PDB file of C-alpha atoms and ligand atoms in Angstrom:
ATOM      1  CA  UNK A1265      -2.870  22.309   6.392  1.00 46.00           C
ATOM      2  CA  UNK A1266      -1.737  25.881   7.155  1.00 44.00           C
ATOM      3  CA  UNK A1267       1.800  26.667   6.018  1.00 47.00           C
ATOM      4  CA  UNK A1268       3.029  27.691   9.490  1.00 49.00           C
ATOM      5  CA  UNK A1269       1.857  24.586  11.323  1.00 50.00           C
ATOM      6  CA  UNK A1270       4.337  21.973  12.445  1.00 55.00           C
ATOM      7  CA  UNK A1271       4.713  19.011  10.139  1.00 61.00           C
ATOM      8  CA  UNK A1272       3.611  15.724  11.728  1.00 60.00           C
ATOM      9  CA  UNK A1273       6.761  14.133  10.359  1.00 69.00           C
ATOM     10  CA  UNK A1274       9.626  16.533  10.977  1.00 67.00           C
ATOM     11  CA  UNK A1275      12.088  15.011   8.544  1.00 80.00           C
ATOM     12  CA  UNK A1276       9.831  15.664   5.527  1.00 85.00           C
ATOM     13  CA  UNK A1277       9.667  18.832   3.457  1.00 89.00           C
ATOM     14  CA  UNK A1278       6.234  20.459   3.236  1.00 89.00           C
ATOM     15  CA  UNK A1279       6.014  19.359  -0.390  1.00 90.00           C
ATOM     16  CA  UNK A1280       6.838  15.741   0.490  1.00 90.00           C
ATOM     17  CA  UNK A1281       4.309  15.822   3.290  1.00 91.00           C
ATOM     18  CA  UNK A1282       1.531  17.140   1.048  1.00 93.00           C
ATOM     19  CA  UNK A1283       2.415  14.500  -1.548  1.00 95.00           C
ATOM     20  CA  UNK A1284       2.202  11.827   1.158  1.00 95.00           C
ATOM     21  CA  UNK A1285      -1.309  12.930   2.110  1.00 96.00           C
ATOM     22  CA  UNK A1286      -2.404  13.065  -1.532  1.00 96.00           C
ATOM     23  CA  UNK A1287      -0.936   9.736  -2.663  1.00 97.00           C
ATOM     24  CA  UNK A1288      -2.000   7.863   0.475  1.00 97.00           C
ATOM     25  CA  UNK A1289      -5.518   9.132  -0.195  1.00 97.00           C
ATOM     26  CA  UNK A1290      -5.296   7.662  -3.700  1.00 97.00           C
ATOM     27  CA  UNK A1291      -4.141   4.324  -2.240  1.00 97.00           C
ATOM     28  CA  UNK A1292      -7.104   4.420   0.166  1.00 96.00           C
ATOM     29  CA  UNK A1293      -9.530   5.138  -2.658  1.00 96.00           C
ATOM     30  CA  UNK A1294      -8.264   2.076  -4.519  1.00 98.00           C
ATOM     31  CA  UNK A1295      -8.477  -0.044  -1.350  1.00 98.00           C
ATOM     32  CA  UNK A1296     -12.218   0.690  -1.448  1.00 97.00           C
ATOM     33  CA  UNK A1297     -12.408  -1.289  -4.704  1.00 98.00           C
ATOM     34  CA  UNK A1298     -11.180  -4.503  -3.061  1.00 98.00           C
ATOM     35  CA  UNK A1299     -13.752  -7.281  -2.738  1.00 98.00           C
ATOM     36  CA  UNK A1300     -11.951  -8.786   0.289  1.00 98.00           C
ATOM     37  CA  UNK A1301     -14.586  -8.665   3.056  1.00 96.00           C
ATOM     38  CA  UNK A1302     -12.033  -8.448   5.876  1.00 96.00           C
ATOM     39  CA  UNK A1303      -9.014  -6.441   4.699  1.00 98.00           C
ATOM     40  CA  UNK A1304      -9.065  -4.050   1.777  1.00 98.00           C
ATOM     41  CA  UNK A1305      -5.607  -2.916   0.647  1.00 98.00           C
ATOM     42  CA  UNK A1306      -4.706  -0.221  -1.873  1.00 98.00           C
ATOM     43  CA  UNK A1307      -1.368   0.718  -3.423  1.00 98.00           C
ATOM     44  CA  UNK A1308      -0.251   3.687  -5.474  1.00 98.00           C
ATOM     45  CA  UNK A1309       3.176   3.899  -7.166  1.00 98.00           C
ATOM     46  CA  UNK A1310       4.626   7.326  -7.846  1.00 98.00           C
ATOM     47  CA  UNK A1311       7.710   8.082  -9.939  1.00 98.00           C
ATOM     48  CA  UNK A1312      10.454  10.573  -9.120  1.00 97.00           C
ATOM     49  CA  UNK A1313       8.621  13.215 -11.122  1.00 97.00           C
ATOM     50  CA  UNK A1314       5.576  12.940  -8.853  1.00 97.00           C
ATOM     51  CA  UNK A1315       3.437  11.100 -11.411  1.00 98.00           C
ATOM     52  CA  UNK A1316       1.284   8.092 -10.582  1.00 98.00           C
ATOM     53  CA  UNK A1317       2.529   5.130 -12.628  1.00 98.00           C
ATOM     54  CA  UNK A1318       0.582   2.274 -11.057  1.00 98.00           C
ATOM     55  CA  UNK A1319      -2.352   1.570  -8.791  1.00 98.00           C
ATOM     56  CA  UNK A1320      -3.766  -1.659  -7.431  1.00 98.00           C
ATOM     57  CA  UNK A1321      -5.879  -3.335  -4.784  1.00 98.00           C
ATOM     58  CA  UNK A1322      -6.172  -6.890  -3.484  1.00 98.00           C
ATOM     59  CA  UNK A1323      -8.417  -9.024  -5.646  1.00 98.00           C
ATOM     60  CA  UNK A1324      -8.679 -12.500  -7.126  1.00 98.00           C
ATOM     61  CA  UNK A1325      -6.772 -13.142 -10.380  1.00 98.00           C
ATOM     62  CA  UNK A1326      -8.580 -11.897 -13.488  1.00 98.00           C
ATOM     63  CA  UNK A1327     -11.371 -14.268 -14.434  1.00 98.00           C
ATOM     64  CA  UNK A1328     -11.355 -15.925 -11.005  1.00 98.00           C
ATOM     65  CA  UNK A1329     -13.686 -13.456  -9.262  1.00 96.00           C
ATOM     66  CA  UNK A1330     -16.418 -15.372  -7.438  1.00 96.00           C
ATOM     67  CA  UNK A1331     -14.699 -18.704  -8.092  1.00 97.00           C
ATOM     68  CA  UNK A1332     -12.442 -18.844  -5.036  1.00 97.00           C
ATOM     69  CA  UNK A1333     -13.291 -18.404  -1.356  1.00 96.00           C
ATOM     70  CA  UNK A1334     -12.639 -15.252   0.666  1.00 97.00           C
ATOM     71  CA  UNK A1335     -12.288 -17.385   3.802  1.00 96.00           C
ATOM     72  CA  UNK A1336      -9.339 -16.643   6.066  1.00 95.00           C
ATOM     73  CA  UNK A1337      -6.902 -19.438   6.973  1.00 92.00           C
ATOM     74  CA  UNK A1338      -8.381 -19.458  10.496  1.00 93.00           C
ATOM     75  CA  UNK A1339     -11.779 -20.382   9.032  1.00 94.00           C
ATOM     76  CA  UNK A1340     -10.888 -23.611   7.237  1.00 94.00           C
ATOM     77  CA  UNK A1341      -8.279 -26.278   7.882  1.00 94.00           C
ATOM     78  CA  UNK A1342      -7.742 -26.877   4.184  1.00 96.00           C
ATOM     79  CA  UNK A1343      -5.567 -24.083   2.770  1.00 95.00           C
ATOM     80  CA  UNK A1344      -7.094 -24.726  -0.662  1.00 97.00           C
ATOM     81  CA  UNK A1345     -10.371 -23.377   0.727  1.00 96.00           C
ATOM     82  CA  UNK A1346      -8.839 -20.083   1.869  1.00 97.00           C
ATOM     83  CA  UNK A1347      -8.125 -16.812   0.101  1.00 98.00           C
ATOM     84  CA  UNK A1348      -4.385 -16.838   0.820  1.00 97.00           C
ATOM     85  CA  UNK A1349      -3.769 -19.337  -1.983  1.00 97.00           C
ATOM     86  CA  UNK A1350      -5.426 -17.216  -4.631  1.00 98.00           C
ATOM     87  CA  UNK A1351      -5.603 -13.511  -3.891  1.00 98.00           C
ATOM     88  CA  UNK A1352      -3.347 -11.108  -5.802  1.00 98.00           C
ATOM     89  CA  UNK A1353      -2.032  -8.513  -3.374  1.00 98.00           C
ATOM     90  CA  UNK A1354      -2.407  -4.779  -3.933  1.00 98.00           C
ATOM     91  CA  UNK A1355       1.332  -4.221  -4.437  1.00 98.00           C
ATOM     92  CA  UNK A1356       1.543  -7.001  -7.050  1.00 98.00           C
ATOM     93  CA  UNK A1357      -1.397  -5.508  -8.963  1.00 98.00           C
ATOM     94  CA  UNK A1358       0.047  -1.987  -8.789  1.00 98.00           C
ATOM     95  CA  UNK A1359       3.413  -3.204 -10.111  1.00 98.00           C
ATOM     96  CA  UNK A1360       2.007  -5.309 -12.950  1.00 98.00           C
ATOM     97  CA  UNK A1361      -0.477  -2.543 -13.864  1.00 96.00           C
ATOM     98  CA  UNK A1362       2.351  -0.019 -14.262  1.00 98.00           C
ATOM     99  CA  UNK A1363       2.027   2.497 -17.071  1.00 97.00           C
ATOM    100  CA  UNK A1364       5.783   3.095 -17.267  1.00 97.00           C
ATOM    101  CA  UNK A1365       8.564   0.856 -18.564  1.00 97.00           C
ATOM    102  CA  UNK A1366       9.617   0.090 -15.008  1.00 98.00           C
ATOM    103  CA  UNK A1367       9.147   1.353 -11.456  1.00 98.00           C
ATOM    104  CA  UNK A1368      12.825   1.841 -10.581  1.00 97.00           C
ATOM    105  CA  UNK A1369      13.337   4.709  -8.142  1.00 97.00           C
ATOM    106  CA  UNK A1370       9.603   4.988  -7.427  1.00 98.00           C
ATOM    107  CA  UNK A1371       7.744   5.326  -4.146  1.00 98.00           C
ATOM    108  CA  UNK A1372       4.945   2.898  -3.282  1.00 98.00           C
ATOM    109  CA  UNK A1373       2.149   4.133  -1.007  1.00 98.00           C
ATOM    110  CA  UNK A1374       0.354   1.175   0.493  1.00 98.00           C
ATOM    111  CA  UNK A1375      -2.437   1.091   3.061  1.00 98.00           C
ATOM    112  CA  UNK A1376      -1.070  -2.025   4.813  1.00 98.00           C
ATOM    113  CA  UNK A1377       2.558  -2.864   5.546  1.00 98.00           C
ATOM    114  CA  UNK A1378       3.670  -5.291   2.804  1.00 98.00           C
ATOM    115  CA  UNK A1379       3.869  -9.022   3.394  1.00 98.00           C
ATOM    116  CA  UNK A1380       7.125 -10.867   2.672  1.00 98.00           C
ATOM    117  CA  UNK A1381       6.066 -11.826  -0.873  1.00 98.00           C
ATOM    118  CA  UNK A1382       5.233  -8.202  -1.677  1.00 98.00           C
ATOM    119  CA  UNK A1383       8.456  -7.027  -0.028  1.00 98.00           C
ATOM    120  CA  UNK A1384      10.366  -9.278  -2.441  1.00 98.00           C
ATOM    121  CA  UNK A1385       8.455  -7.877  -5.388  1.00 98.00           C
ATOM    122  CA  UNK A1386       9.069  -4.311  -4.229  1.00 98.00           C
ATOM    123  CA  UNK A1387      12.802  -4.919  -3.935  1.00 97.00           C
ATOM    124  CA  UNK A1388      13.151  -6.757  -7.233  1.00 97.00           C
ATOM    125  CA  UNK A1389      11.197  -4.097  -9.119  1.00 97.00           C
ATOM    126  CA  UNK A1390      13.589  -1.359  -7.966  1.00 97.00           C
ATOM    127  CA  UNK A1391      11.120   0.645  -5.869  1.00 97.00           C
ATOM    128  CA  UNK A1392      13.150   2.760  -3.447  1.00 96.00           C
ATOM    129  CA  UNK A1393      10.619   4.145  -0.955  1.00 96.00           C
ATOM    130  CA  UNK A1394       7.779   2.423   0.890  1.00 97.00           C
ATOM    131  CA  UNK A1395       5.189   4.511   2.736  1.00 97.00           C
ATOM    132  CA  UNK A1396       2.599   2.454   4.608  1.00 97.00           C
ATOM    133  CA  UNK A1397      -0.450   3.280   6.692  1.00 96.00           C
ATOM    134  CA  UNK A1398      -1.479   0.324   8.874  1.00 96.00           C
ATOM    135  CA  UNK A1399       0.758  -2.312  10.377  1.00 96.00           C
ATOM    136  CA  UNK A1400      -2.042  -4.385  11.849  1.00 97.00           C
ATOM    137  CA  UNK A1401      -0.354  -7.685  10.998  1.00 98.00           C
ATOM    138  CA  UNK A1402       2.945  -6.869  12.663  1.00 97.00           C
ATOM    139  CA  UNK A1403       2.869 -10.083  14.729  1.00 98.00           C
ATOM    140  CA  UNK A1404       2.779 -12.298  11.637  1.00 97.00           C
ATOM    141  CA  UNK A1405       5.994 -13.988  10.549  1.00 98.00           C
ATOM    142  CA  UNK A1406       5.407 -12.770   6.997  1.00 98.00           C
ATOM    143  CA  UNK A1407       5.415  -9.186   8.218  1.00 98.00           C
ATOM    144  CA  UNK A1408       8.521  -9.753  10.316  1.00 98.00           C
ATOM    145  CA  UNK A1409      10.297 -11.271   7.315  1.00 98.00           C
ATOM    146  CA  UNK A1410       9.158  -8.334   5.179  1.00 98.00           C
ATOM    147  CA  UNK A1411      10.711  -5.905   7.664  1.00 96.00           C
ATOM    148  CA  UNK A1412      13.977  -7.801   7.405  1.00 97.00           C
ATOM    149  CA  UNK A1413      13.869  -7.867   3.598  1.00 97.00           C
ATOM    150  CA  UNK A1414      13.143  -4.147   3.307  1.00 96.00           C
ATOM    151  CA  UNK A1415      15.757  -3.374   5.923  1.00 95.00           C
ATOM    152  CA  UNK A1416      18.541  -5.313   4.221  1.00 95.00           C
ATOM    153  CA  UNK A1417      17.757  -4.758   0.563  1.00 94.00           C
ATOM    154  CA  UNK A1418      19.308  -2.143  -1.687  1.00 88.00           C
ATOM    155  CA  UNK A1419      17.866  -1.149  -5.071  1.00 82.00           C
ATOM    156  CA  UNK A1420      20.734  -0.012  -5.544  1.00 84.00           C
ATOM    157  CA  UNK A1421      20.520   2.234  -2.471  1.00 86.00           C
ATOM    158  CA  UNK A1422      18.868   1.201   0.773  1.00 91.00           C
ATOM    159  CA  UNK A1423      15.087   1.212   0.688  1.00 95.00           C
ATOM    160  CA  UNK A1424      13.511   3.913   2.815  1.00 94.00           C
ATOM    161  CA  UNK A1425      10.450   2.591   4.600  1.00 95.00           C
ATOM    162  CA  UNK A1426       8.289   4.723   6.861  1.00 94.00           C
ATOM    163  CA  UNK A1427       4.831   4.789   8.348  1.00 95.00           C
ATOM    164  CA  UNK A1428       2.373   7.477   7.291  1.00 94.00           C
ATOM    165  CA  UNK A1429       1.180   9.171  10.461  1.00 88.00           C
ATOM    166  CA  UNK A1430      -1.316  11.791   9.339  1.00 87.00           C
ATOM    167  CA  UNK A1431      -4.689  10.079   9.110  1.00 88.00           C
ATOM    168  CA  UNK A1432      -6.582  13.258   9.974  1.00 92.00           C
ATOM    169  CA  UNK A1433      -5.037  15.152   7.049  1.00 91.00           C
ATOM    170  CA  UNK A1434      -6.214  12.393   4.689  1.00 91.00           C
ATOM    171  CA  UNK A1435      -9.716  12.670   6.154  1.00 91.00           C
ATOM    172  CA  UNK A1436      -9.609  16.450   5.713  1.00 92.00           C
ATOM    173  CA  UNK A1437      -8.453  16.122   2.100  1.00 91.00           C
ATOM    174  CA  UNK A1438     -11.144  13.592   1.205  1.00 90.00           C
ATOM    175  CA  UNK A1439     -13.828  15.601   3.043  1.00 91.00           C
ATOM    176  CA  UNK A1440     -12.830  18.729   1.140  1.00 92.00           C
ATOM    177  CA  UNK A1441     -13.579  17.164  -2.245  1.00 89.00           C
ATOM    178  CA  UNK A1442     -16.864  18.390  -3.602  1.00 88.00           C
ATOM    179  CA  UNK A1443     -17.296  17.029  -7.128  1.00 84.00           C
ATOM    180  CA  UNK A1444     -20.531  18.961  -7.551  1.00 87.00           C
ATOM    181  CA  UNK A1445     -19.160  22.377  -6.627  1.00 82.00           C
ATOM    182  CA  UNK A1446     -20.106  25.016  -9.211  1.00 75.00           C
TER     183      UNK A1446
HETATM  184  O1  LIG B2693       1.101  -6.918   1.491  1.00 95.38           O
HETATM  185  C1  LIG B2693      -0.091  -7.277   1.468  1.00 95.38           C
HETATM  186  C2  LIG B2693      -0.616  -8.122   2.436  1.00 95.38           C
HETATM  187  C3  LIG B2693      -1.916  -8.540   2.326  1.00 95.38           C
HETATM  188  N1  LIG B2693      -2.675  -8.123   1.297  1.00 95.38           N
HETATM  189  C4  LIG B2693      -4.064  -8.589   1.206  1.00 95.38           C
HETATM  190  C5  LIG B2693      -4.245 -10.077   1.080  1.00 95.38           C
HETATM  191  C6  LIG B2693      -5.581 -10.300   1.716  1.00 95.38           C
HETATM  192  O2  LIG B2693      -6.597 -10.088   0.720  1.00 95.38           O
HETATM  193  C7  LIG B2693      -5.654  -9.227   2.789  1.00 95.38           C
HETATM  194  C8  LIG B2693      -5.250  -9.722   4.166  1.00 95.38           C
HETATM  195  O3  LIG B2693      -6.323 -10.378   4.730  1.00 95.38           O
HETATM  196  P1  LIG B2693      -6.417 -10.686   6.312  1.00 95.38           P
HETATM  197  O4  LIG B2693      -7.811 -11.214   6.485  1.00 95.38           O
HETATM  198  O5  LIG B2693      -6.217  -9.382   7.031  1.00 95.38           O
HETATM  199  O6  LIG B2693      -5.365 -11.680   6.610  1.00 95.38           O
HETATM  200  O7  LIG B2693      -4.725  -8.226   2.397  1.00 95.38           O
HETATM  201  C9  LIG B2693      -2.189  -7.253   0.355  1.00 95.38           C
HETATM  202  O8  LIG B2693      -2.900  -6.855  -0.593  1.00 95.38           O
HETATM  203  N2  LIG B2693      -0.899  -6.856   0.476  1.00 95.38           N
END
């Protein structure tokens, strides 16, 4: 993005905006690793020094791959036959995969607005910023509860939660990568 163009999100510095594009791209790359056939989610945790300290995507618990169904709860009356009972969410995996002692003060970039269980995890782990891409499940009660949790919680300051609005800049960044360039 040229340095004299208007930032899509006016309240961000140019540096913050470029970081958003970069780290959301990383979250998207990790989403691609998810085996969930319907919704692939990626998360990338960044510390206050701008270093990535955790990444994750939604997947079955280690050792359980291929042993539990990927069916949605609308596809089977028995909840034990649906993925919701088993799948580890992207945010959970990013937090438990952390390479630092903790994730206090960090920013989590996540490709889908967190559910209520992930919102709890985010708060309790001390993450202070949430940047999300899609909010396609905004009508779900879990999402509504997550909004409330993130709105009320303080870790110790209020959590700042915002939607990433610059999909085209992510596309441009990913398109510009040429690993075979001489
Ligand atoms: O905060 C979240 C919410 C959901 N996920 C995962 C869990 C599932 O694998 C999918 C959602 O599937 P749908 O078919 O769209 O209901 O996303 C997550 O990782 N983090």
